[in-house]
Amino acid sequence: MRDEAGSGPAGVRRREMLAMPVALACGSAMLTGCDTTRPARSATTASPAPGPEQAREVPVTPPEDLMREHGVLKRVLLVYREGVRRIGAGERVPAGPLHAGAGIIRTFIEEYHERLEERYVFPRLVGAGKLTDVVPVLIRQHRRGRVLTGRVLDATARPVPQSVRRGLAADLAAFVRMYEPHEAREDTVIFPAMRAVIPPKEFAELAETFEDEEHRRFGAAGFTGVVAQVADIEKALGIYDLDQFTPRG
């Protein structure tokens, strides 16, 4: 499994790593950020046996899974913002990185993440009479987003001519403007409401359904592989270094 920091244990699925008992995870500096610099205990001091709380597994829940995928979306929105900035400044349009970012939006967000929402989340909420005013708007925005993504993919499939630059910038900006409040509403309202309408047993089964679909579509690397692709795009644009966004004044 590959992530931005390098390679992880081969064959270990994302949820399996995150669901490892705390006692095991803290025993390996490779898997966690546990403190490895504290002084060693003396040979005569026995380590306490892990209690039930330490050994309990912590699975990735469906809302957490969907929110992590929103993290991928947020990072591509930053790529889009950079494209808008460069076009506005009269710089060369980074067609390749923008095309790659739109490709991730198409395959990972629209054809995977949004399909999960539309199949497993929205119908349960509407069936329970919850958020019936919000869900139709979200679905309409999904559809509108797919139109914008199609136009961005078409415009960036080759070097962008001068005549197309303004329209491309408008589509990128429109996508960002729509999806920032869209994902924020889902994270703060839609996903928390899932627990109220999905029984615990189905909730756990849904987590497995999400993971199975993720690996069916994106292979063994799954989510972490997509994150690595986004990082490569950011590096190509010179926006990967997180510290560059820290205010200096």
JSON list of C-alpha atoms in Angstrom, two decimals:
[
{"chain": "A", "resi": 1, "resn": "MET", "atom": "CA", "xyz": [0.00, 0.00, 0.00]},
{"chain": "A", "resi": 2, "resn": "ARG", "atom": "CA", "xyz": [1.45, 3.28, -1.09]},
{"chain": "A", "resi": 3, "resn": "ASP", "atom": "CA", "xyz": [0.98, 6.65, 0.53]},
{"chain": "A", "resi": 4, "resn": "GLU", "atom": "CA", "xyz": [2.68, 10.04, 0.37]},
{"chain": "A", "resi": 5, "resn": "ALA", "atom": "CA", "xyz": [5.32, 9.00, 2.86]},
{"chain": "A", "resi": 6, "resn": "GLY", "atom": "CA", "xyz": [6.30, 5.89, 0.93]},
{"chain": "A", "resi": 7, "resn": "SER", "atom": "CA", "xyz": [5.27, 2.26, 0.82]},
{"chain": "A", "resi": 8, "resn": "GLY", "atom": "CA", "xyz": [3.23, 0.50, 3.45]},
{"chain": "A", "resi": 9, "resn": "PRO", "atom": "CA", "xyz": [2.94, -3.22, 4.19]},
{"chain": "A", "resi": 10, "resn": "ALA", "atom": "CA", "xyz": [2.04, -5.06, 0.98]},
{"chain": "A", "resi": 11, "resn": "GLY", "atom": "CA", "xyz": [-1.35, -6.75, 1.00]},
{"chain": "A", "resi": 12, "resn": "VAL", "atom": "CA", "xyz": [-2.62, -4.98, 4.09]},
{"chain": "A", "resi": 13, "resn": "ARG", "atom": "CA", "xyz": [-5.88, -3.18, 3.37]},
{"chain": "A", "resi": 14, "resn": "ARG", "atom": "CA", "xyz": [-6.45, 0.33, 4.61]},
{"chain": "A", "resi": 15, "resn": "ARG", "atom": "CA", "xyz": [-9.11, -0.57, 7.16]},
{"chain": "A", "resi": 16, "resn": "GLU", "atom": "CA", "xyz": [-7.05, -3.50, 8.42]},
{"chain": "A", "resi": 17, "resn": "MET", "atom": "CA", "xyz": [-4.20, -1.13, 9.23]},
{"chain": "A", "resi": 18, "resn": "LEU", "atom": "CA", "xyz": [-6.50, 1.37, 10.88]},
{"chain": "A", "resi": 19, "resn": "ALA", "atom": "CA", "xyz": [-8.31, -1.38, 12.76]},
{"chain": "A", "resi": 20, "resn": "MET", "atom": "CA", "xyz": [-5.20, -2.96, 14.29]},
{"chain": "A", "resi": 21, "resn": "PRO", "atom": "CA", "xyz": [-5.29, -3.18, 18.09]},
{"chain": "A", "resi": 22, "resn": "VAL", "atom": "CA", "xyz": [-3.75, -0.16, 19.77]},
{"chain": "A", "resi": 23, "resn": "ALA", "atom": "CA", "xyz": [-1.21, -2.35, 21.57]},
{"chain": "A", "resi": 24, "resn": "LEU", "atom": "CA", "xyz": [0.06, -3.78, 18.25]},
{"chain": "A", "resi": 25, "resn": "ALA", "atom": "CA", "xyz": [0.07, -0.43, 16.44]},
{"chain": "A", "resi": 26, "resn": "CYS", "atom": "CA", "xyz": [2.14, 1.26, 19.12]},
{"chain": "A", "resi": 27, "resn": "GLY", "atom": "CA", "xyz": [4.65, -1.56, 18.93]},
{"chain": "A", "resi": 28, "resn": "SER", "atom": "CA", "xyz": [5.63, -0.58, 15.40]},
{"chain": "A", "resi": 29, "resn": "ALA", "atom": "CA", "xyz": [7.05, 2.82, 14.52]},
{"chain": "A", "resi": 30, "resn": "MET", "atom": "CA", "xyz": [6.34, 2.07, 10.86]},
{"chain": "A", "resi": 31, "resn": "LEU", "atom": "CA", "xyz": [2.58, 1.93, 11.39]},
{"chain": "A", "resi": 32, "resn": "THR", "atom": "CA", "xyz": [2.09, 4.76, 13.85]},
{"chain": "A", "resi": 33, "resn": "GLY", "atom": "CA", "xyz": [3.48, 7.99, 15.17]},
{"chain": "A", "resi": 34, "resn": "CYS", "atom": "CA", "xyz": [3.85, 6.54, 18.65]},
{"chain": "A", "resi": 35, "resn": "ASP", "atom": "CA", "xyz": [6.69, 7.97, 20.71]},
{"chain": "A", "resi": 36, "resn": "THR", "atom": "CA", "xyz": [9.75, 5.83, 20.08]},
{"chain": "A", "resi": 37, "resn": "THR", "atom": "CA", "xyz": [12.20, 8.07, 21.92]},
{"chain": "A", "resi": 38, "resn": "ARG", "atom": "CA", "xyz": [11.05, 7.55, 25.51]},
{"chain": "A", "resi": 39, "resn": "PRO", "atom": "CA", "xyz": [13.55, 5.76, 27.80]},
{"chain": "A", "resi": 40, "resn": "ALA", "atom": "CA", "xyz": [13.27, 2.00, 27.89]},
{"chain": "A", "resi": 41, "resn": "ARG", "atom": "CA", "xyz": [11.85, 0.36, 30.99]},
{"chain": "A", "resi": 42, "resn": "SER", "atom": "CA", "xyz": [14.31, -1.50, 33.16]},
{"chain": "A", "resi": 43, "resn": "ALA", "atom": "CA", "xyz": [14.50, -5.25, 32.76]},
{"chain": "A", "resi": 44, "resn": "THR", "atom": "CA", "xyz": [12.90, -5.73, 36.16]},
{"chain": "A", "resi": 45, "resn": "THR", "atom": "CA", "xyz": [9.87, -3.61, 35.32]},
{"chain": "A", "resi": 46, "resn": "ALA", "atom": "CA", "xyz": [7.14, -5.67, 33.71]},
{"chain": "A", "resi": 47, "resn": "SER", "atom": "CA", "xyz": [5.01, -4.01, 31.07]},
{"chain": "A", "resi": 48, "resn": "PRO", "atom": "CA", "xyz": [1.35, -4.02, 32.01]},
{"chain": "A", "resi": 49, "resn": "ALA", "atom": "CA", "xyz": [-0.84, -6.30, 29.93]},
{"chain": "A", "resi": 50, "resn": "PRO", "atom": "CA", "xyz": [-3.03, -4.40, 27.48]},
{"chain": "A", "resi": 51, "resn": "GLY", "atom": "CA", "xyz": [-6.53, -3.91, 28.81]},
{"chain": "A", "resi": 52, "resn": "PRO", "atom": "CA", "xyz": [-9.76, -4.35, 26.88]},
{"chain": "A", "resi": 53, "resn": "GLU", "atom": "CA", "xyz": [-9.76, -0.72, 25.78]},
{"chain": "A", "resi": 54, "resn": "GLN", "atom": "CA", "xyz": [-6.21, -0.99, 24.35]},
{"chain": "A", "resi": 55, "resn": "ALA", "atom": "CA", "xyz": [-6.92, -4.18, 22.43]},
{"chain": "A", "resi": 56, "resn": "ARG", "atom": "CA", "xyz": [-10.26, -3.06, 21.01]},
{"chain": "A", "resi": 57, "resn": "GLU", "atom": "CA", "xyz": [-10.26, -2.55, 17.27]},
{"chain": "A", "resi": 58, "resn": "VAL", "atom": "CA", "xyz": [-11.32, 0.81, 15.87]},
{"chain": "A", "resi": 59, "resn": "PRO", "atom": "CA", "xyz": [-12.95, 0.27, 12.47]},
{"chain": "A", "resi": 60, "resn": "VAL", "atom": "CA", "xyz": [-13.31, 2.95, 9.85]},
{"chain": "A", "resi": 61, "resn": "THR", "atom": "CA", "xyz": [-16.98, 3.94, 9.79]},
{"chain": "A", "resi": 62, "resn": "PRO", "atom": "CA", "xyz": [-18.91, 4.83, 6.61]},
{"chain": "A", "resi": 63, "resn": "PRO", "atom": "CA", "xyz": [-19.13, 8.56, 7.49]},
{"chain": "A", "resi": 64, "resn": "GLU", "atom": "CA", "xyz": [-15.39, 8.67, 8.21]},
{"chain": "A", "resi": 65, "resn": "ASP", "atom": "CA", "xyz": [-14.72, 6.93, 4.90]},
{"chain": "A", "resi": 66, "resn": "LEU", "atom": "CA", "xyz": [-16.82, 9.44, 2.97]},
{"chain": "A", "resi": 67, "resn": "MET", "atom": "CA", "xyz": [-15.21, 12.38, 4.77]},
{"chain": "A", "resi": 68, "resn": "ARG", "atom": "CA", "xyz": [-11.72, 11.11, 3.90]},
{"chain": "A", "resi": 69, "resn": "GLU", "atom": "CA", "xyz": [-12.76, 10.96, 0.29]},
{"chain": "A", "resi": 70, "resn": "HIS", "atom": "CA", "xyz": [-13.88, 14.56, 0.64]},
{"chain": "A", "resi": 71, "resn": "GLY", "atom": "CA", "xyz": [-10.28, 15.28, 1.59]},
{"chain": "A", "resi": 72, "resn": "VAL", "atom": "CA", "xyz": [-9.25, 14.12, -1.89]},
{"chain": "A", "resi": 73, "resn": "LEU", "atom": "CA", "xyz": [-11.89, 16.42, -3.37]},
{"chain": "A", "resi": 74, "resn": "LYS", "atom": "CA", "xyz": [-10.61, 19.39, -1.31]},
{"chain": "A", "resi": 75, "resn": "ARG", "atom": "CA", "xyz": [-7.09, 18.85, -2.60]},
{"chain": "A", "resi": 76, "resn": "VAL", "atom": "CA", "xyz": [-8.24, 18.77, -6.21]},
{"chain": "A", "resi": 77, "resn": "LEU", "atom": "CA", "xyz": [-10.22, 21.96, -5.59]},
{"chain": "A", "resi": 78, "resn": "LEU", "atom": "CA", "xyz": [-6.89, 23.51, -4.60]},
{"chain": "A", "resi": 79, "resn": "VAL", "atom": "CA", "xyz": [-5.48, 22.32, -7.94]},
{"chain": "A", "resi": 80, "resn": "TYR", "atom": "CA", "xyz": [-8.43, 23.97, -9.69]},
{"chain": "A", "resi": 81, "resn": "ARG", "atom": "CA", "xyz": [-7.84, 27.20, -7.76]},
{"chain": "A", "resi": 82, "resn": "GLU", "atom": "CA", "xyz": [-4.24, 27.22, -8.91]},
{"chain": "A", "resi": 83, "resn": "GLY", "atom": "CA", "xyz": [-5.42, 26.79, -12.49]},
{"chain": "A", "resi": 84, "resn": "VAL", "atom": "CA", "xyz": [-7.79, 29.74, -12.14]},
{"chain": "A", "resi": 85, "resn": "ARG", "atom": "CA", "xyz": [-5.00, 31.85, -10.63]},
{"chain": "A", "resi": 86, "resn": "ARG", "atom": "CA", "xyz": [-2.58, 31.11, -13.47]},
{"chain": "A", "resi": 87, "resn": "ILE", "atom": "CA", "xyz": [-5.16, 31.81, -16.15]},
{"chain": "A", "resi": 88, "resn": "GLY", "atom": "CA", "xyz": [-6.07, 35.09, -14.45]},
{"chain": "A", "resi": 89, "resn": "ALA", "atom": "CA", "xyz": [-2.40, 36.05, -14.27]},
{"chain": "A", "resi": 90, "resn": "GLY", "atom": "CA", "xyz": [-1.88, 35.36, -17.97]},
{"chain": "A", "resi": 91, "resn": "GLU", "atom": "CA", "xyz": [0.47, 32.45, -17.25]},
{"chain": "A", "resi": 92, "resn": "ARG", "atom": "CA", "xyz": [0.66, 29.21, -19.20]},
{"chain": "A", "resi": 93, "resn": "VAL", "atom": "CA", "xyz": [-2.35, 26.98, -18.53]},
{"chain": "A", "resi": 94, "resn": "PRO", "atom": "CA", "xyz": [-1.19, 23.77, -16.78]},
{"chain": "A", "resi": 95, "resn": "ALA", "atom": "CA", "xyz": [-3.35, 21.55, -19.00]},
{"chain": "A", "resi": 96, "resn": "GLY", "atom": "CA", "xyz": [-1.75, 18.26, -17.91]},
{"chain": "A", "resi": 97, "resn": "PRO", "atom": "CA", "xyz": [-2.19, 18.68, -14.14]},
{"chain": "A", "resi": 98, "resn": "LEU", "atom": "CA", "xyz": [-5.68, 20.11, -14.57]},
{"chain": "A", "resi": 99, "resn": "HIS", "atom": "CA", "xyz": [-6.67, 17.20, -16.81]},
{"chain": "A", "resi": 100, "resn": "ALA", "atom": "CA", "xyz": [-5.28, 14.72, -14.28]},
{"chain": "A", "resi": 101, "resn": "GLY", "atom": "CA", "xyz": [-7.16, 16.45, -11.46]},
{"chain": "A", "resi": 102, "resn": "ALA", "atom": "CA", "xyz": [-10.41, 16.41, -13.42]},
{"chain": "A", "resi": 103, "resn": "GLY", "atom": "CA", "xyz": [-9.79, 12.72, -14.13]},
{"chain": "A", "resi": 104, "resn": "ILE", "atom": "CA", "xyz": [-9.66, 12.02, -10.40]},
{"chain": "A", "resi": 105, "resn": "ILE", "atom": "CA", "xyz": [-12.85, 14.02, -9.93]},
{"chain": "A", "resi": 106, "resn": "ARG", "atom": "CA", "xyz": [-14.51, 11.93, -12.63]},
{"chain": "A", "resi": 107, "resn": "THR", "atom": "CA", "xyz": [-13.37, 8.46, -11.54]},
{"chain": "A", "resi": 108, "resn": "PHE", "atom": "CA", "xyz": [-12.97, 8.77, -7.77]},
{"chain": "A", "resi": 109, "resn": "ILE", "atom": "CA", "xyz": [-15.49, 11.44, -6.80]},
{"chain": "A", "resi": 110, "resn": "GLU", "atom": "CA", "xyz": [-18.28, 11.28, -9.38]},
{"chain": "A", "resi": 111, "resn": "GLU", "atom": "CA", "xyz": [-18.26, 7.64, -10.48]},
{"chain": "A", "resi": 112, "resn": "TYR", "atom": "CA", "xyz": [-17.38, 6.18, -7.07]},
{"chain": "A", "resi": 113, "resn": "HIS", "atom": "CA", "xyz": [-17.91, 8.47, -4.07]},
{"chain": "A", "resi": 114, "resn": "GLU", "atom": "CA", "xyz": [-21.09, 10.16, -5.31]},
{"chain": "A", "resi": 115, "resn": "ARG", "atom": "CA", "xyz": [-22.54, 6.86, -6.47]},
{"chain": "A", "resi": 116, "resn": "LEU", "atom": "CA", "xyz": [-22.11, 5.50, -2.94]},
{"chain": "A", "resi": 117, "resn": "GLU", "atom": "CA", "xyz": [-23.96, 8.51, -1.57]},
{"chain": "A", "resi": 118, "resn": "GLU", "atom": "CA", "xyz": [-26.75, 8.22, -4.12]},
{"chain": "A", "resi": 119, "resn": "ARG", "atom": "CA", "xyz": [-27.18, 4.48, -3.63]},
{"chain": "A", "resi": 120, "resn": "TYR", "atom": "CA", "xyz": [-26.61, 3.94, 0.08]},
{"chain": "A", "resi": 121, "resn": "VAL", "atom": "CA", "xyz": [-26.95, 7.27, 1.91]},
{"chain": "A", "resi": 122, "resn": "PHE", "atom": "CA", "xyz": [-29.49, 9.59, 0.31]},
{"chain": "A", "resi": 123, "resn": "PRO", "atom": "CA", "xyz": [-32.29, 6.99, -0.10]},
{"chain": "A", "resi": 124, "resn": "ARG", "atom": "CA", "xyz": [-32.07, 6.00, 3.57]},
{"chain": "A", "resi": 125, "resn": "LEU", "atom": "CA", "xyz": [-32.35, 9.61, 4.70]},
{"chain": "A", "resi": 126, "resn": "VAL", "atom": "CA", "xyz": [-35.27, 10.42, 2.41]},
{"chain": "A", "resi": 127, "resn": "GLY", "atom": "CA", "xyz": [-37.01, 7.16, 3.33]},
{"chain": "A", "resi": 128, "resn": "ALA", "atom": "CA", "xyz": [-36.78, 8.17, 6.97]},
{"chain": "A", "resi": 129, "resn": "GLY", "atom": "CA", "xyz": [-38.16, 11.63, 6.18]},
{"chain": "A", "resi": 130, "resn": "LYS", "atom": "CA", "xyz": [-34.87, 13.34, 7.07]},
{"chain": "A", "resi": 131, "resn": "LEU", "atom": "CA", "xyz": [-33.19, 16.20, 5.18]},
{"chain": "A", "resi": 132, "resn": "THR", "atom": "CA", "xyz": [-35.67, 15.90, 2.33]},
{"chain": "A", "resi": 133, "resn": "ASP", "atom": "CA", "xyz": [-35.04, 19.54, 1.43]},
{"chain": "A", "resi": 134, "resn": "VAL", "atom": "CA", "xyz": [-31.25, 19.12, 1.20]},
{"chain": "A", "resi": 135, "resn": "VAL", "atom": "CA", "xyz": [-30.84, 15.78, -0.59]},
{"chain": "A", "resi": 136, "resn": "PRO", "atom": "CA", "xyz": [-32.47, 16.86, -3.89]},
{"chain": "A", "resi": 137, "resn": "VAL", "atom": "CA", "xyz": [-30.13, 19.87, -4.04]},
{"chain": "A", "resi": 138, "resn": "LEU", "atom": "CA", "xyz": [-27.10, 17.65, -3.47]},
{"chain": "A", "resi": 139, "resn": "ILE", "atom": "CA", "xyz": [-28.18, 15.29, -6.24]},
{"chain": "A", "resi": 140, "resn": "ARG", "atom": "CA", "xyz": [-28.75, 18.22, -8.60]},
{"chain": "A", "resi": 141, "resn": "GLN", "atom": "CA", "xyz": [-25.27, 19.50, -7.79]},
{"chain": "A", "resi": 142, "resn": "HIS", "atom": "CA", "xyz": [-23.80, 16.06, -8.51]},
{"chain": "A", "resi": 143, "resn": "ARG", "atom": "CA", "xyz": [-25.37, 16.19, -11.97]},
{"chain": "A", "resi": 144, "resn": "ARG", "atom": "CA", "xyz": [-24.21, 19.73, -12.60]},
{"chain": "A", "resi": 145, "resn": "GLY", "atom": "CA", "xyz": [-20.71, 18.86, -11.43]},
{"chain": "A", "resi": 146, "resn": "ARG", "atom": "CA", "xyz": [-20.49, 16.05, -13.98]},
{"chain": "A", "resi": 147, "resn": "VAL", "atom": "CA", "xyz": [-21.28, 18.50, -16.75]},
{"chain": "A", "resi": 148, "resn": "LEU", "atom": "CA", "xyz": [-18.54, 20.87, -15.57]},
{"chain": "A", "resi": 149, "resn": "THR", "atom": "CA", "xyz": [-16.05, 18.01, -15.24]},
{"chain": "A", "resi": 150, "resn": "GLY", "atom": "CA", "xyz": [-16.77, 16.90, -18.78]},
{"chain": "A", "resi": 151, "resn": "ARG", "atom": "CA", "xyz": [-16.03, 20.39, -20.06]},
{"chain": "A", "resi": 152, "resn": "VAL", "atom": "CA", "xyz": [-12.80, 20.64, -18.06]},
{"chain": "A", "resi": 153, "resn": "LEU", "atom": "CA", "xyz": [-11.64, 17.26, -19.36]},
{"chain": "A", "resi": 154, "resn": "ASP", "atom": "CA", "xyz": [-12.37, 18.31, -22.93]},
{"chain": "A", "resi": 155, "resn": "ALA", "atom": "CA", "xyz": [-10.65, 21.69, -22.56]},
{"chain": "A", "resi": 156, "resn": "THR", "atom": "CA", "xyz": [-7.48, 20.27, -21.01]},
{"chain": "A", "resi": 157, "resn": "ALA", "atom": "CA", "xyz": [-7.03, 17.18, -23.18]},
{"chain": "A", "resi": 158, "resn": "ARG", "atom": "CA", "xyz": [-4.52, 19.22, -25.25]},
{"chain": "A", "resi": 159, "resn": "PRO", "atom": "CA", "xyz": [-2.73, 22.56, -24.92]},
{"chain": "A", "resi": 160, "resn": "VAL", "atom": "CA", "xyz": [-5.36, 25.16, -24.09]},
{"chain": "A", "resi": 161, "resn": "PRO", "atom": "CA", "xyz": [-5.80, 27.80, -26.83]},
{"chain": "A", "resi": 162, "resn": "GLN", "atom": "CA", "xyz": [-6.35, 31.41, -25.92]},
{"chain": "A", "resi": 163, "resn": "SER", "atom": "CA", "xyz": [-9.98, 31.26, -27.01]},
{"chain": "A", "resi": 164, "resn": "VAL", "atom": "CA", "xyz": [-10.78, 28.57, -24.43]},
{"chain": "A", "resi": 165, "resn": "ARG", "atom": "CA", "xyz": [-8.94, 29.99, -21.42]},
{"chain": "A", "resi": 166, "resn": "ARG", "atom": "CA", "xyz": [-11.74, 32.21, -20.13]},
{"chain": "A", "resi": 167, "resn": "GLY", "atom": "CA", "xyz": [-14.36, 29.47, -20.37]},
{"chain": "A", "resi": 168, "resn": "LEU", "atom": "CA", "xyz": [-12.06, 26.98, -18.66]},
{"chain": "A", "resi": 169, "resn": "ALA", "atom": "CA", "xyz": [-11.38, 29.37, -15.80]},
{"chain": "A", "resi": 170, "resn": "ALA", "atom": "CA", "xyz": [-15.12, 29.98, -15.40]},
{"chain": "A", "resi": 171, "resn": "ASP", "atom": "CA", "xyz": [-15.86, 26.22, -15.24]},
{"chain": "A", "resi": 172, "resn": "LEU", "atom": "CA", "xyz": [-13.07, 25.60, -12.73]},
{"chain": "A", "resi": 173, "resn": "ALA", "atom": "CA", "xyz": [-14.26, 28.46, -10.52]},
{"chain": "A", "resi": 174, "resn": "ALA", "atom": "CA", "xyz": [-17.90, 27.35, -10.76]},
{"chain": "A", "resi": 175, "resn": "PHE", "atom": "CA", "xyz": [-16.97, 23.82, -9.70]},
{"chain": "A", "resi": 176, "resn": "VAL", "atom": "CA", "xyz": [-15.01, 25.10, -6.69]},
{"chain": "A", "resi": 177, "resn": "ARG", "atom": "CA", "xyz": [-17.77, 27.50, -5.69]},
{"chain": "A", "resi": 178, "resn": "MET", "atom": "CA", "xyz": [-20.39, 24.74, -5.77]},
{"chain": "A", "resi": 179, "resn": "TYR", "atom": "CA", "xyz": [-18.43, 21.94, -4.14]},
{"chain": "A", "resi": 180, "resn": "GLU", "atom": "CA", "xyz": [-16.99, 23.81, -1.18]},
{"chain": "A", "resi": 181, "resn": "PRO", "atom": "CA", "xyz": [-20.44, 24.34, 0.42]},
{"chain": "A", "resi": 182, "resn": "HIS", "atom": "CA", "xyz": [-21.64, 21.01, -1.00]},
{"chain": "A", "resi": 183, "resn": "GLU", "atom": "CA", "xyz": [-19.06, 18.92, 0.82]},
{"chain": "A", "resi": 184, "resn": "ALA", "atom": "CA", "xyz": [-19.28, 21.05, 3.95]},
{"chain": "A", "resi": 185, "resn": "ARG", "atom": "CA", "xyz": [-23.04, 20.43, 4.17]},
{"chain": "A", "resi": 186, "resn": "GLU", "atom": "CA", "xyz": [-22.54, 16.71, 3.70]},
{"chain": "A", "resi": 187, "resn": "ASP", "atom": "CA", "xyz": [-19.78, 16.54, 6.34]},
{"chain": "A", "resi": 188, "resn": "THR", "atom": "CA", "xyz": [-21.73, 18.48, 8.97]},
{"chain": "A", "resi": 189, "resn": "VAL", "atom": "CA", "xyz": [-25.32, 17.42, 8.27]},
{"chain": "A", "resi": 190, "resn": "ILE", "atom": "CA", "xyz": [-25.71, 14.45, 5.92]},
{"chain": "A", "resi": 191, "resn": "PHE", "atom": "CA", "xyz": [-23.04, 12.07, 7.20]},
{"chain": "A", "resi": 192, "resn": "PRO", "atom": "CA", "xyz": [-23.77, 12.59, 10.92]},
{"chain": "A", "resi": 193, "resn": "ALA", "atom": "CA", "xyz": [-27.45, 11.84, 10.20]},
{"chain": "A", "resi": 194, "resn": "MET", "atom": "CA", "xyz": [-26.55, 8.41, 8.81]},
{"chain": "A", "resi": 195, "resn": "ARG", "atom": "CA", "xyz": [-26.31, 6.94, 12.31]},
{"chain": "A", "resi": 196, "resn": "ALA", "atom": "CA", "xyz": [-29.90, 7.90, 13.04]},
{"chain": "A", "resi": 197, "resn": "VAL", "atom": "CA", "xyz": [-31.32, 5.98, 10.08]},
{"chain": "A", "resi": 198, "resn": "ILE", "atom": "CA", "xyz": [-28.98, 2.99, 9.64]},
{"chain": "A", "resi": 199, "resn": "PRO", "atom": "CA", "xyz": [-29.05, 0.20, 12.29]},
{"chain": "A", "resi": 200, "resn": "PRO", "atom": "CA", "xyz": [-25.66, -0.69, 13.84]},
{"chain": "A", "resi": 201, "resn": "LYS", "atom": "CA", "xyz": [-25.39, -4.08, 12.11]},
{"chain": "A", "resi": 202, "resn": "GLU", "atom": "CA", "xyz": [-26.08, -2.55, 8.69]},
{"chain": "A", "resi": 203, "resn": "PHE", "atom": "CA", "xyz": [-23.72, 0.28, 9.55]},
{"chain": "A", "resi": 204, "resn": "ALA", "atom": "CA", "xyz": [-20.87, -2.21, 9.97]},
{"chain": "A", "resi": 205, "resn": "GLU", "atom": "CA", "xyz": [-21.84, -4.09, 6.81]},
{"chain": "A", "resi": 206, "resn": "LEU", "atom": "CA", "xyz": [-21.91, -0.83, 4.89]},
{"chain": "A", "resi": 207, "resn": "ALA", "atom": "CA", "xyz": [-18.30, -0.16, 5.86]},
{"chain": "A", "resi": 208, "resn": "GLU", "atom": "CA", "xyz": [-17.28, -3.46, 4.27]},
{"chain": "A", "resi": 209, "resn": "THR", "atom": "CA", "xyz": [-19.38, -2.71, 1.18]},
{"chain": "A", "resi": 210, "resn": "PHE", "atom": "CA", "xyz": [-17.61, 0.62, 0.76]},
{"chain": "A", "resi": 211, "resn": "GLU", "atom": "CA", "xyz": [-14.18, -0.94, 1.08]},
{"chain": "A", "resi": 212, "resn": "ASP", "atom": "CA", "xyz": [-14.93, -3.79, -1.28]},
{"chain": "A", "resi": 213, "resn": "GLU", "atom": "CA", "xyz": [-16.14, -1.35, -3.92]},
{"chain": "A", "resi": 214, "resn": "GLU", "atom": "CA", "xyz": [-13.08, 0.86, -3.37]},
{"chain": "A", "resi": 215, "resn": "HIS", "atom": "CA", "xyz": [-10.66, -1.97, -4.02]},
{"chain": "A", "resi": 216, "resn": "ARG", "atom": "CA", "xyz": [-12.70, -3.34, -6.91]},
{"chain": "A", "resi": 217, "resn": "ARG", "atom": "CA", "xyz": [-12.41, 0.01, -8.67]},
{"chain": "A", "resi": 218, "resn": "PHE", "atom": "CA", "xyz": [-8.96, 1.20, -7.59]},
{"chain": "A", "resi": 219, "resn": "GLY", "atom": "CA", "xyz": [-7.00, -1.95, -6.85]},
{"chain": "A", "resi": 220, "resn": "ALA", "atom": "CA", "xyz": [-5.05, -2.92, -3.76]},
{"chain": "A", "resi": 221, "resn": "ALA", "atom": "CA", "xyz": [-3.81, 0.61, -3.08]},
{"chain": "A", "resi": 222, "resn": "GLY", "atom": "CA", "xyz": [-7.36, 1.99, -3.06]},
{"chain": "A", "resi": 223, "resn": "PHE", "atom": "CA", "xyz": [-7.70, 5.35, -1.33]},
{"chain": "A", "resi": 224, "resn": "THR", "atom": "CA", "xyz": [-3.99, 5.72, -0.58]},
{"chain": "A", "resi": 225, "resn": "GLY", "atom": "CA", "xyz": [-3.15, 5.23, -4.24]},
{"chain": "A", "resi": 226, "resn": "VAL", "atom": "CA", "xyz": [-5.53, 8.03, -5.21]},
{"chain": "A", "resi": 227, "resn": "VAL", "atom": "CA", "xyz": [-4.01, 10.30, -2.55]},
{"chain": "A", "resi": 228, "resn": "ALA", "atom": "CA", "xyz": [-0.57, 9.60, -4.03]},
{"chain": "A", "resi": 229, "resn": "GLN", "atom": "CA", "xyz": [-1.84, 10.63, -7.47]},
{"chain": "A", "resi": 230, "resn": "VAL", "atom": "CA", "xyz": [-3.15, 13.91, -6.07]},
{"chain": "A", "resi": 231, "resn": "ALA", "atom": "CA", "xyz": [0.19, 14.54, -4.38]},
{"chain": "A", "resi": 232, "resn": "ASP", "atom": "CA", "xyz": [1.96, 14.06, -7.72]},
{"chain": "A", "resi": 233, "resn": "ILE", "atom": "CA", "xyz": [-0.31, 16.66, -9.32]},
{"chain": "A", "resi": 234, "resn": "GLU", "atom": "CA", "xyz": [0.37, 19.11, -6.49]},
{"chain": "A", "resi": 235, "resn": "LYS", "atom": "CA", "xyz": [4.10, 18.60, -6.89]},
{"chain": "A", "resi": 236, "resn": "ALA", "atom": "CA", "xyz": [3.87, 19.25, -10.62]},
{"chain": "A", "resi": 237, "resn": "LEU", "atom": "CA", "xyz": [2.14, 22.56, -9.87]},
{"chain": "A", "resi": 238, "resn": "GLY", "atom": "CA", "xyz": [4.49, 23.51, -7.02]},
{"chain": "A", "resi": 239, "resn": "ILE", "atom": "CA", "xyz": [1.69, 23.54, -4.43]},
{"chain": "A", "resi": 240, "resn": "TYR", "atom": "CA", "xyz": [2.54, 20.36, -2.52]},
{"chain": "A", "resi": 241, "resn": "ASP", "atom": "CA", "xyz": [4.55, 21.98, 0.30]},
{"chain": "A", "resi": 242, "resn": "LEU", "atom": "CA", "xyz": [1.96, 22.60, 3.01]},
{"chain": "A", "resi": 243, "resn": "ASP", "atom": "CA", "xyz": [4.06, 25.28, 4.72]},
{"chain": "A", "resi": 244, "resn": "GLN", "atom": "CA", "xyz": [3.77, 27.62, 1.74]},
{"chain": "A", "resi": 245, "resn": "PHE", "atom": "CA", "xyz": [0.17, 28.29, 2.80]},
{"chain": "A", "resi": 246, "resn": "THR", "atom": "CA", "xyz": [1.19, 29.48, 6.27]},
{"chain": "A", "resi": 247, "resn": "PRO", "atom": "CA", "xyz": [0.77, 33.28, 6.68]},
{"chain": "A", "resi": 248, "resn": "ARG", "atom": "CA", "xyz": [4.15, 34.95, 7.26]},
{"chain": "A", "resi": 249, "resn": "GLY", "atom": "CA", "xyz": [2.98, 38.28, 8.65]}
]
